[in-house]
mmCIF file of C-alpha atoms in Angstrom:
data_model
loop_
_atom_site.group_PDB
_atom_site.id
_atom_site.type_symbol
_atom_site.label_atom_id
_atom_site.label_comp_id
_atom_site.label_asym_id
_atom_site.label_seq_id
_atom_site.Cartn_x
_atom_site.Cartn_y
_atom_site.Cartn_z
ATOM 1 C CA MET A 175 14.574 -4.695 15.115
ATOM 2 C CA THR A 176 12.944 -4.533 18.729
ATOM 3 C CA ILE A 177 11.756 -1.238 18.920
ATOM 4 C CA TYR A 178 9.456 -1.900 15.553
ATOM 5 C CA LEU A 179 7.928 -5.235 17.197
ATOM 6 C CA VAL A 180 7.271 -2.765 20.768
ATOM 7 C CA ILE A 181 5.507 -0.355 18.433
ATOM 8 C CA PHE A 182 3.788 -3.043 16.353
ATOM 9 C CA PHE A 183 2.655 -4.352 19.704
ATOM 10 C CA CYS A 184 1.409 -1.521 21.082
ATOM 11 C CA SER A 185 -0.383 -0.381 17.907
ATOM 12 C CA LEU A 186 -2.127 -3.657 17.837
ATOM 13 C CA VAL A 187 -3.182 -3.626 21.565
ATOM 14 C CA PHE A 188 -5.159 -0.517 20.567
ATOM 15 C CA ALA A 189 -6.559 -1.909 17.280
ATOM 16 C CA CYS A 190 -7.960 -5.210 19.334
ATOM 17 C CA ILE A 191 -9.643 -2.699 21.563
ATOM 18 C CA ALA A 192 -11.152 -0.436 18.875
ATOM 19 C CA ASN A 193 -12.581 -3.844 17.094
ATOM 20 C CA LYS A 194 -13.928 -4.641 20.488
ATOM 21 C CA TYR A 195 -15.675 -1.341 20.376
ATOM 22 C CA ARG A 196 -16.913 -1.484 16.848
ATOM 23 C CA SER A 197 -20.395 -0.815 17.675
ATOM 24 C CA ARG A 198 -19.714 2.011 19.945
ATOM 25 C CA ARG A 199 -18.689 4.736 17.719
ATOM 26 C CA ILE A 200 -16.731 7.509 19.965
ATOM 27 C CA LEU A 201 -14.833 4.580 21.874
ATOM 28 C CA PHE A 202 -13.818 2.972 18.039
ATOM 29 C CA TYR A 203 -12.773 6.164 16.940
ATOM 30 C CA ILE A 204 -10.583 7.076 20.043
ATOM 31 C CA PHE A 205 -8.800 3.654 19.911
ATOM 32 C CA SER A 206 -8.450 3.985 16.133
ATOM 33 C CA VAL A 207 -6.593 7.011 16.516
ATOM 34 C CA LEU A 208 -4.362 5.836 19.455
ATOM 35 C CA THR A 209 -3.875 2.537 16.800
ATOM 36 C CA LEU A 210 -1.890 5.074 14.455
ATOM 37 C CA PHE A 211 -0.178 7.104 17.200
ATOM 38 C CA PRO A 212 2.545 4.699 17.971
ATOM 39 C CA THR A 213 3.578 3.787 14.550
ATOM 40 C CA SER A 214 3.304 7.524 12.932
ATOM 41 C CA PHE A 215 5.274 8.798 16.181
ATOM 42 C CA LEU A 216 8.001 6.261 15.147
ATOM 43 C CA ALA A 217 8.081 7.355 11.771
ATOM 44 C CA GLY A 218 8.357 10.980 12.726
ATOM 45 C CA ILE A 219 11.211 10.407 14.771
ATOM 46 C CA ARG A 220 13.726 8.633 12.825
ATOM 47 C CA ASN A 221 16.840 10.063 11.452
ATOM 48 C CA PRO A 222 17.559 10.761 7.709
ATOM 49 C CA GLY A 223 18.441 7.919 5.825
ATOM 50 C CA VAL A 224 16.046 5.413 7.862
ATOM 51 C CA GLY A 225 14.263 5.025 4.647
ATOM 52 C CA THR A 226 16.540 5.748 1.604
ATOM 53 C CA ASP A 227 13.875 8.195 0.055
ATOM 54 C CA THR A 228 14.269 10.687 3.109
ATOM 55 C CA THR A 229 17.725 12.030 1.732
ATOM 56 C CA THR A 230 16.064 12.221 -2.198
ATOM 57 C CA TYR A 231 12.601 13.811 -1.583
ATOM 58 C CA LEU A 232 12.287 14.835 2.083
ATOM 59 C CA THR A 233 15.341 16.359 3.676
ATOM 60 C CA PRO A 234 16.850 18.130 0.628
ATOM 61 C CA TRP A 235 13.622 20.038 -0.209
ATOM 62 C CA TRP A 236 12.385 20.967 3.144
ATOM 63 C CA SER A 237 14.133 24.417 3.975
ATOM 64 C CA THR A 238 13.213 25.543 0.460
ATOM 65 C CA PHE A 239 9.637 24.604 1.482
ATOM 66 C CA CYS A 240 10.202 26.363 5.120
ATOM 67 C CA ASN A 241 11.452 29.827 2.935
ATOM 68 C CA ILE A 242 8.648 29.843 1.000
ATOM 69 C CA LYS A 243 6.510 32.947 1.992
ATOM 70 C CA SER A 244 3.184 32.430 0.326
ATOM 71 C CA PHE A 245 1.120 29.909 -1.547
ATOM 72 C CA ASP A 246 1.182 31.813 -4.872
ATOM 73 C CA GLN A 247 4.995 32.230 -4.183
ATOM 74 C CA LEU A 248 4.636 27.997 -4.334
ATOM 75 C CA LEU A 249 2.532 27.602 -7.258
ATOM 76 C CA THR A 250 4.546 29.954 -9.063
ATOM 77 C CA MET A 251 7.818 27.834 -8.407
ATOM 78 C CA TYR A 252 5.900 24.731 -9.203
ATOM 79 C CA ASN A 253 4.846 26.214 -12.741
ATOM 80 C CA GLY A 254 8.364 27.275 -13.467
ATOM 81 C CA HIS A 255 9.175 23.589 -12.625
ATOM 82 C CA LEU A 256 11.803 24.312 -9.649
ATOM 83 C CA PHE A 257 10.630 21.276 -7.807
ATOM 84 C CA ASP A 258 11.996 19.053 -10.536
ATOM 85 C CA ASP A 259 9.258 16.212 -10.977
ATOM 86 C CA LEU A 260 7.682 16.598 -7.335
ATOM 87 C CA GLU A 261 4.031 16.100 -8.050
ATOM 88 C CA LEU A 262 1.556 18.654 -6.864
ATOM 89 C CA GLY A 263 -0.064 16.867 -4.085
ATOM 90 C CA TYR A 264 3.105 16.320 -2.558
ATOM 91 C CA VAL A 265 4.314 19.840 -2.846
ATOM 92 C CA ILE A 266 1.571 21.166 -1.178
ATOM 93 C CA LEU A 267 1.820 18.628 1.376
ATOM 94 C CA ASN A 268 5.268 19.907 2.389
ATOM 95 C CA TYR A 269 4.065 23.534 2.000
ATOM 96 C CA LEU A 270 1.030 23.037 4.445
ATOM 97 C CA THR A 271 3.264 21.012 6.957
ATOM 98 C CA SER A 272 5.931 23.749 7.183
ATOM 99 C CA ARG A 273 3.359 26.283 7.856
ATOM 100 C CA VAL A 274 2.741 24.184 11.347
ATOM 101 C CA SER A 275 6.519 23.254 12.083
ATOM 102 C CA THR A 276 10.021 23.758 10.476
ATOM 103 C CA SER A 277 11.469 20.757 11.760
ATOM 104 C CA GLU A 278 11.878 17.906 9.398
ATOM 105 C CA PHE A 279 10.576 15.586 11.710
ATOM 106 C CA ALA A 280 7.066 17.059 11.025
ATOM 107 C CA ILE A 281 7.075 15.714 7.428
ATOM 108 C CA TYR A 282 8.406 12.516 8.675
ATOM 109 C CA PHE A 283 5.342 12.192 10.787
ATOM 110 C CA VAL A 284 2.941 13.571 8.552
ATOM 111 C CA THR A 285 3.864 11.558 5.522
ATOM 112 C CA ASN A 286 3.622 8.477 7.305
ATOM 113 C CA ALA A 287 0.813 9.234 9.231
ATOM 114 C CA LEU A 288 -1.312 10.299 6.004
ATOM 115 C CA PHE A 289 -0.509 7.006 4.380
ATOM 116 C CA SER A 290 -1.484 5.117 7.762
ATOM 117 C CA ILE A 291 -4.834 7.044 7.819
ATOM 118 C CA SER A 292 -5.762 5.912 4.652
ATOM 119 C CA VAL A 293 -4.895 2.335 5.046
ATOM 120 C CA LEU A 294 -6.694 2.167 8.275
ATOM 121 C CA TRP A 295 -9.986 4.055 6.894
ATOM 122 C CA ALA A 296 -9.856 1.780 4.004
ATOM 123 C CA ILE A 297 -9.854 -1.121 6.176
ATOM 124 C CA ILE A 298 -12.882 0.229 8.233
ATOM 125 C CA LYS A 299 -14.965 0.897 5.431
ATOM 126 C CA SER A 300 -14.219 -2.429 4.209
ATOM 127 C CA LYS A 301 -15.525 -4.037 7.164
ATOM 128 C CA SER A 302 -12.288 -6.250 7.004
ATOM 129 C CA PRO A 303 -11.185 -7.399 10.797
ATOM 130 C CA LEU A 304 -9.197 -4.669 11.879
ATOM 131 C CA PRO A 305 -6.571 -6.300 14.029
ATOM 132 C CA PHE A 306 -5.851 -8.790 11.468
ATOM 133 C CA ALA A 307 -5.700 -6.551 8.577
ATOM 134 C CA TRP A 308 -3.693 -4.015 10.570
ATOM 135 C CA CYS A 309 -1.260 -6.652 11.531
ATOM 136 C CA LEU A 310 -0.614 -7.563 7.744
ATOM 137 C CA PHE A 311 -0.059 -4.011 7.044
ATOM 138 C CA LEU A 312 2.678 -3.615 9.383
ATOM 139 C CA PHE A 313 4.602 -6.655 8.501
ATOM 140 C CA ASN A 314 4.080 -5.905 4.590
ATOM 141 C CA TYR A 315 4.028 -1.960 4.306
ATOM 142 C CA TYR A 316 5.383 -0.302 7.266
ATOM 143 C CA ASN A 317 8.743 -0.220 6.724
ATOM 144 C CA PHE A 318 8.203 -0.257 2.985
ATOM 145 C CA SER A 319 6.512 3.436 3.811
ATOM 146 C CA PHE A 320 9.511 4.918 5.206
ATOM 147 C CA ASN A 321 11.578 4.671 1.848
ATOM 148 C CA ILE A 322 8.687 4.494 -1.010
ATOM 149 C CA ILE A 323 7.440 7.846 0.545
ATOM 150 C CA ARG A 324 5.425 9.407 -2.126
ATOM 151 C CA GLN A 325 3.987 6.441 -3.870
ATOM 152 C CA SER A 326 3.044 4.758 -0.422
ATOM 153 C CA ILE A 327 0.722 8.010 0.037
ATOM 154 C CA SER A 328 -0.333 7.538 -3.563
ATOM 155 C CA MET A 329 -1.295 3.748 -2.701
ATOM 156 C CA GLY A 330 -3.474 4.553 0.179
ATOM 157 C CA PHE A 331 -5.279 6.864 -1.709
ATOM 158 C CA CYS A 332 -5.476 4.427 -4.685
ATOM 159 C CA LEU A 333 -6.818 1.946 -1.835
ATOM 160 C CA LEU A 334 -9.527 4.447 -0.811
ATOM 161 C CA ALA A 335 -10.791 4.715 -4.333
ATOM 162 C CA LEU A 336 -11.219 1.326 -4.879
ATOM 163 C CA ILE A 337 -13.192 0.822 -1.670
ATOM 164 C CA TYR A 338 -15.789 3.708 -2.760
ATOM 165 C CA LEU A 339 -15.745 1.573 -5.920
ATOM 166 C CA TYR A 340 -16.931 -1.217 -4.215
ATOM 167 C CA ASN A 341 -19.297 0.729 -2.268
ATOM 168 C CA ARG A 342 -20.799 2.667 -5.469
ATOM 169 C CA LYS A 343 -19.863 6.026 -4.345
ATOM 170 C CA LEU A 344 -18.379 7.038 -7.629
ATOM 171 C CA LEU A 345 -17.748 10.889 -6.314
ATOM 172 C CA TYR A 346 -15.380 9.846 -3.736
ATOM 173 C CA VAL A 347 -13.798 7.149 -6.108
ATOM 174 C CA LEU A 348 -13.004 10.499 -8.813
ATOM 175 C CA ILE A 349 -11.635 12.456 -5.530
ATOM 176 C CA PHE A 350 -9.055 9.621 -4.204
ATOM 177 C CA THR A 351 -8.012 8.758 -7.833
ATOM 178 C CA ILE A 352 -7.065 12.260 -8.746
ATOM 179 C CA MET A 353 -5.367 12.488 -5.142
ATOM 180 C CA SER A 354 -3.185 9.342 -5.799
ATOM 181 C CA ALA A 355 -2.392 10.608 -9.034
ATOM 182 C CA SER A 356 -1.131 13.878 -7.770
ATOM 183 C CA PHE A 357 1.206 12.162 -4.929
ATOM 184 C CA HIS A 358 3.048 9.851 -7.688
ATOM 185 C CA GLN A 359 2.590 9.662 -11.206
ATOM 186 C CA VAL A 360 2.623 6.148 -11.077
ATOM 187 C CA GLY A 361 -0.821 6.724 -9.374
ATOM 188 C CA TYR A 362 -2.604 6.836 -12.647
ATOM 189 C CA ILE A 363 -2.486 3.018 -12.209
ATOM 190 C CA THR A 364 -5.583 3.746 -9.806
ATOM 191 C CA ILE A 365 -7.469 4.387 -13.231
ATOM 192 C CA ALA A 366 -6.097 0.826 -14.667
ATOM 193 C CA ILE A 367 -7.251 -1.343 -11.422
ATOM 194 C CA LEU A 368 -10.381 0.277 -11.372
ATOM 195 C CA LEU A 369 -11.234 -0.508 -14.983
ATOM 196 C CA TYR A 370 -9.803 -3.908 -14.448
ATOM 197 C CA ILE A 371 -11.911 -4.597 -11.348
ATOM 198 C CA SER A 372 -14.811 -3.130 -13.529
ATOM 199 C CA PHE A 373 -13.902 -5.745 -16.498
ATOM 200 C CA ILE A 374 -13.595 -8.809 -13.922
ATOM 201 C CA VAL A 375 -16.978 -8.086 -12.313
ATOM 202 C CA TRP A 376 -18.674 -7.742 -16.164
ATOM 203 C CA LEU A 377 -17.044 -10.993 -16.986
ATOM 204 C CA SER A 378 -18.134 -12.860 -13.901
ATOM 205 C CA LYS A 379 -21.776 -12.015 -14.541
ATOM 206 C CA LYS A 380 -21.882 -12.447 -18.339
ATOM 207 C CA TYR A 381 -19.893 -15.840 -18.508
ATOM 208 C CA GLY A 382 -19.463 -17.106 -14.915
ATOM 209 C CA ILE A 383 -16.240 -17.716 -13.058
ATOM 210 C CA LYS A 384 -14.825 -20.767 -15.041
ATOM 211 C CA LYS A 385 -15.221 -18.821 -18.406
ATOM 212 C CA SER A 386 -14.014 -15.794 -16.523
ATOM 213 C CA ALA A 387 -10.722 -17.008 -15.694
ATOM 214 C CA SER A 388 -9.751 -18.590 -18.936
ATOM 215 C CA ILE A 389 -10.062 -15.077 -20.433
ATOM 216 C CA LEU A 390 -8.765 -12.906 -17.766
ATOM 217 C CA PHE A 391 -5.181 -14.704 -17.588
ATOM 218 C CA PRO A 392 -4.475 -14.659 -21.216
ATOM 219 C CA PHE A 393 -5.829 -10.714 -20.960
ATOM 220 C CA ILE A 394 -3.113 -10.017 -18.279
ATOM 221 C CA ILE A 395 -0.274 -11.986 -20.039
ATOM 222 C CA PHE A 396 -1.145 -9.690 -23.027
ATOM 223 C CA ILE A 397 -0.886 -6.477 -21.357
ATOM 224 C CA LEU A 398 2.233 -7.422 -19.640
ATOM 225 C CA LEU A 399 3.866 -8.710 -22.823
ATOM 226 C CA PHE A 400 3.463 -5.139 -24.304
ATOM 227 C CA PHE A 401 4.212 -3.028 -21.073
ATOM 228 C CA ASN A 402 7.340 -1.640 -22.089
ATOM 229 C CA SER A 403 5.370 -0.472 -25.316
ATOM 230 C CA ILE A 404 2.997 1.211 -23.389
ATOM 231 C CA ILE A 405 5.117 2.855 -20.944
ATOM 232 C CA SER A 406 6.888 4.358 -23.845
ATOM 233 C CA PHE A 407 3.822 5.509 -25.342
ATOM 234 C CA LEU A 408 2.753 7.270 -22.112
ATOM 235 C CA MET A 409 6.382 9.138 -21.830
ATOM 236 C CA ASN A 410 6.499 10.465 -25.079
ATOM 237 C CA ASN A 411 3.190 11.860 -24.865
ATOM 238 C CA ASP A 412 4.161 13.352 -21.446
ATOM 239 C CA ILE A 413 1.900 11.991 -19.614
ATOM 240 C CA LEU A 414 4.396 9.635 -17.583
ATOM 241 C CA SER A 415 7.909 11.362 -16.603
ATOM 242 C CA MET A 416 11.012 10.415 -18.551
ATOM 243 C CA ARG A 417 13.009 9.715 -15.445
ATOM 244 C CA TYR A 418 10.918 6.566 -14.873
ATOM 245 C CA LEU A 419 13.332 5.327 -17.604
ATOM 246 C CA ARG A 420 15.716 4.606 -15.006
ATOM 247 C CA TYR A 421 13.475 1.878 -13.854
ATOM 248 C CA PHE A 422 13.976 -0.361 -16.770
ATOM 249 C CA ASN A 423 16.060 -3.392 -17.003
ATOM 250 C CA MET A 424 18.127 -2.529 -13.837
ATOM 251 C CA GLU A 425 20.011 -5.528 -12.681
ATOM 252 C CA ASP A 426 18.982 -7.536 -9.667
ATOM 253 C CA ASP A 427 20.584 -10.744 -8.450
ATOM 254 C CA GLY A 428 17.077 -12.254 -8.047
ATOM 255 C CA THR A 429 17.351 -13.096 -4.511
ATOM 256 C CA ILE A 430 14.735 -10.770 -3.398
ATOM 257 C CA LEU A 431 12.494 -11.109 -6.275
ATOM 258 C CA THR A 432 12.423 -14.980 -5.445
ATOM 259 C CA SER A 433 11.260 -14.350 -1.774
ATOM 260 C CA TYR A 434 8.369 -12.164 -2.878
ATOM 261 C CA VAL A 435 7.308 -14.685 -5.513
ATOM 262 C CA LEU A 436 7.103 -17.195 -3.271
ATOM 263 C CA TYR A 437 5.300 -15.184 -0.540
ATOM 264 C CA TYR A 438 2.979 -14.198 -3.126
ATOM 265 C CA ILE A 439 2.304 -18.080 -4.361
ATOM 266 C CA PHE A 440 1.238 -18.826 -0.750
ATOM 267 C CA ILE A 441 -1.154 -16.159 -0.499
ATOM 268 C CA GLY A 442 -2.239 -17.169 -3.934
ATOM 269 C CA TYR A 443 -2.885 -20.770 -2.194
ATOM 270 C CA ILE A 444 -4.897 -19.307 0.564
ATOM 271 C CA TYR A 445 -7.187 -17.686 -1.915
ATOM 272 C CA PHE A 446 -7.430 -20.830 -3.578
ATOM 273 C CA TYR A 447 -8.210 -22.725 -0.478
ATOM 274 C CA SER A 448 -10.718 -20.190 0.507
ATOM 275 C CA TYR A 449 -12.297 -20.329 -2.695
ATOM 276 C CA LYS A 450 -12.998 -24.488 -2.648
ATOM 277 C CA LEU A 451 -14.072 -23.808 1.141
ATOM 278 C CA CYS A 452 -16.483 -20.982 0.920
ATOM 279 C CA ILE A 453 -19.061 -21.816 -1.426
ATOM 280 C CA ASN A 454 -21.328 -18.908 -0.898
ATOM 281 C CA GLN A 455 -18.641 -16.543 -1.411
ATOM 282 C CA ARG A 456 -17.057 -17.818 -4.336
ATOM 283 C CA LYS A 457 -17.950 -14.873 -6.712
ATOM 284 C CA GLU A 458 -16.517 -12.369 -4.482
ATOM 285 C CA ILE A 459 -13.097 -14.626 -3.894
ATOM 286 C CA PHE A 460 -12.858 -14.722 -7.553
ATOM 287 C CA ILE A 461 -12.841 -10.952 -7.634
ATOM 288 C CA PHE A 462 -10.600 -10.538 -5.132
ATOM 289 C CA SER A 463 -8.234 -13.214 -6.349
ATOM 290 C CA SER A 464 -7.873 -11.599 -9.701
ATOM 291 C CA ILE A 465 -6.440 -8.380 -8.053
ATOM 292 C CA HIS A 466 -3.752 -10.567 -6.179
ATOM 293 C CA LEU A 467 -3.344 -12.416 -9.775
ATOM 294 C CA LEU A 468 -2.703 -9.160 -11.233
ATOM 295 C CA GLY A 469 -0.072 -7.945 -8.635
ATOM 296 C CA PHE A 470 1.671 -11.477 -8.436
ATOM 297 C CA LEU A 471 2.236 -11.178 -12.569
ATOM 298 C CA LEU A 472 3.273 -7.815 -11.970
ATOM 299 C CA CYS A 473 5.822 -8.527 -9.383
ATOM 300 C CA LEU A 474 6.789 -11.792 -11.453
ATOM 301 C CA SER A 475 7.683 -9.541 -14.323
ATOM 302 C CA SER A 476 10.100 -7.359 -12.348
ATOM 303 C CA TYR A 477 12.737 -9.110 -14.660
ATOM 304 C CA ILE A 478 11.451 -7.176 -17.637
ATOM 305 C CA SER A 479 11.300 -4.080 -15.660
ATOM 306 C CA TYR A 480 11.745 -2.801 -12.285
ATOM 307 C CA THR A 481 8.845 -0.768 -12.754
ATOM 308 C CA MET A 482 6.861 -3.624 -12.505
ATOM 309 C CA TYR A 483 7.557 -4.389 -8.844
ATOM 310 C CA ARG A 484 6.650 -0.582 -8.329
ATOM 311 C CA LEU A 485 3.237 -1.133 -9.991
ATOM 312 C CA SER A 486 2.576 -4.392 -8.458
ATOM 313 C CA SER A 487 2.336 -2.915 -5.044
ATOM 314 C CA TYR A 488 -0.897 -1.132 -5.535
ATOM 315 C CA PRO A 489 -3.052 -4.426 -6.202
ATOM 316 C CA LEU A 490 -0.837 -6.160 -3.716
ATOM 317 C CA LEU A 491 -1.391 -3.618 -0.891
ATOM 318 C CA ILE A 492 -5.414 -4.130 -1.940
ATOM 319 C CA SER A 493 -5.021 -8.147 -1.983
ATOM 320 C CA LEU A 494 -2.986 -8.374 1.113
ATOM 321 C CA VAL A 495 -4.497 -5.881 3.613
ATOM 322 C CA ILE A 496 -8.066 -5.601 2.644
ATOM 323 C CA PHE A 497 -9.264 -8.741 0.730
ATOM 324 C CA LEU A 498 -7.274 -11.333 2.176
ATOM 325 C CA PRO A 499 -8.436 -10.723 5.783
ATOM 326 C CA VAL A 500 -12.089 -10.781 4.584
ATOM 327 C CA VAL A 501 -11.754 -14.030 2.572
ATOM 328 C CA ILE A 502 -10.141 -15.584 5.526
ATOM 329 C CA GLN A 503 -13.050 -14.494 7.256
ATOM 330 C CA HIS A 504 -15.740 -16.032 5.406
ATOM 331 C CA SER A 505 -13.703 -19.456 6.293
ATOM 332 C CA LYS A 506 -14.648 -19.077 9.915
ATOM 333 C CA LYS A 507 -18.674 -19.609 8.999
ATOM 334 C CA TYR A 508 -17.718 -22.980 7.389
ATOM 335 C CA ASN A 509 -14.684 -24.391 9.608
ATOM 336 C CA MET A 510 -13.362 -23.042 12.827
ATOM 337 C CA LEU A 511 -10.484 -24.958 12.824
ATOM 338 C CA LYS A 512 -9.339 -24.302 9.111
ATOM 339 C CA TYR A 513 -10.296 -20.692 9.637
ATOM 340 C CA LYS A 514 -7.663 -20.733 12.774
ATOM 341 C CA ARG A 515 -5.088 -22.404 10.598
ATOM 342 C CA LEU A 516 -5.272 -19.966 7.638
ATOM 343 C CA LYS A 517 -5.402 -16.812 10.288
ATOM 344 C CA TYR A 518 -2.321 -17.745 11.835
ATOM 345 C CA SER A 519 -0.212 -19.163 9.537
ATOM 346 C CA THR A 520 -0.891 -16.083 7.293
ATOM 347 C CA ILE A 521 0.242 -13.698 10.401
ATOM 348 C CA SER A 522 3.394 -16.179 10.874
ATOM 349 C CA LEU A 523 4.226 -16.053 7.400
ATOM 350 C CA SER A 524 3.982 -12.237 7.198
ATOM 351 C CA PHE A 525 6.313 -11.874 10.166
ATOM 352 C CA LEU A 526 8.866 -14.216 8.654
ATOM 353 C CA PHE A 527 8.915 -12.223 5.490
ATOM 354 C CA TRP A 528 9.387 -9.083 7.266
ATOM 355 C CA LEU A 529 12.277 -10.721 8.900
ATOM 356 C CA TYR A 530 13.714 -11.862 6.163
ATOM 357 C CA ILE A 531 13.205 -8.604 3.966
ATOM 358 C CA ILE A 532 13.405 -5.721 6.547
ATOM 359 C CA VAL A 533 15.724 -7.341 9.132
ATOM 360 C CA ILE A 534 18.125 -9.607 7.174
ATOM 361 C CA ARG A 535 18.032 -8.257 3.788
ATOM 362 C CA GLY A 536 17.812 -4.792 5.076
ATOM 363 C CA GLU A 537 14.961 -3.905 2.118
ATOM 364 C CA HIS A 538 14.530 0.028 2.768
ATOM 365 C CA ALA A 539 17.400 0.939 4.566
ATOM 366 C CA THR A 540 14.912 0.984 8.067
ATOM 367 C CA VAL A 541 17.215 -1.461 10.193
ATOM 368 C CA PRO A 542 18.989 -0.114 12.278
ATOM 369 C CA PHE A 543 16.468 2.240 13.326
ATOM 370 C CA LYS A 544 18.130 5.405 14.182
ATOM 371 C CA SER A 545 16.673 8.502 15.902
ATOM 372 C CA LYS A 546 18.414 11.698 17.513
ATOM 373 C CA LEU A 547 15.306 12.384 19.661
ATOM 374 C CA LEU A 548 15.287 8.779 20.744
ATOM 375 C CA ASP A 549 18.603 8.865 21.959
ATOM 376 C CA LEU A 550 18.309 12.404 23.788
ATOM 377 C CA PHE A 551 15.210 11.019 25.781
ATOM 378 C CA LEU A 552 17.180 7.702 26.616
ATOM 379 C CA ASN A 553 20.344 9.534 27.512
#
């Protein structure tokens, strides 16, 4: 636990300095890179097993990638389905990394760095307050990325696709949507999220906020009720791999789910409170909170299928790391005291959430942190 907090502190110090020099481009980018380095370095020196996917999708395949002689051989093996269900983007990333280093620590570093770079890039492009947004990322998704490796990279590209949709740069939207799907098949939800956001914007313009809300909620519930049918259709038509069948109807004691739900309810309250406070930004906050509502309901529906939990990670990453800091920042214009309360109560709850889920419950198998390289250095 301690090493994570030390690394988080170092990374946040660089994020604060980068934010201070936001108007001075060179210094800003230097300290932005330094913000990434401590967290990616820690991810890079971890042992196999720190994050359960390391023993499923990283270590078992690494020697195979190191022994591939050419890119043509890689494509031949991929077309021959010799990589099981690994997606092409993830396969290419492993191959390119193995050209630089044959140490498995290299791929640990690269996979985490790619996700972190995507998130930081999205924070910068969205003009979200950097230290605040980065703090929420560390407590909510850093340890998550140690385990759910391929999906976390896919989520990062989904985040960038959304940010460029918001900036109306459709070519970048297309590029990052394809990249998201190339790292994890669930990345196709990027298309659904983009359509969902476009639908919300259209609704709010045509009918106003109150009528849009009354239409939106039944629409989401309808999608969730027929979710299993939709997934079955995708699997039967070879759009989604049959391996995702194992995520249906998984048993769970409900304890972790309850923790997540309570946490996301609190975040939803912050959106609602900010909506009431920030009169001039209500339409923007309505759109942002609609993303959170989608993620919350997907998480709540984890009782129906574990896949729902996986899918909820996409909109909730957007909601927690990008939109929430922006919404709370808006409140600063209206009431400084309430802004500080919202900001620090959110950070405090995120820390407690991390402490319970990651440290006490041991989700994603990242605590205790183990590293052969770190032990050699210290000894």
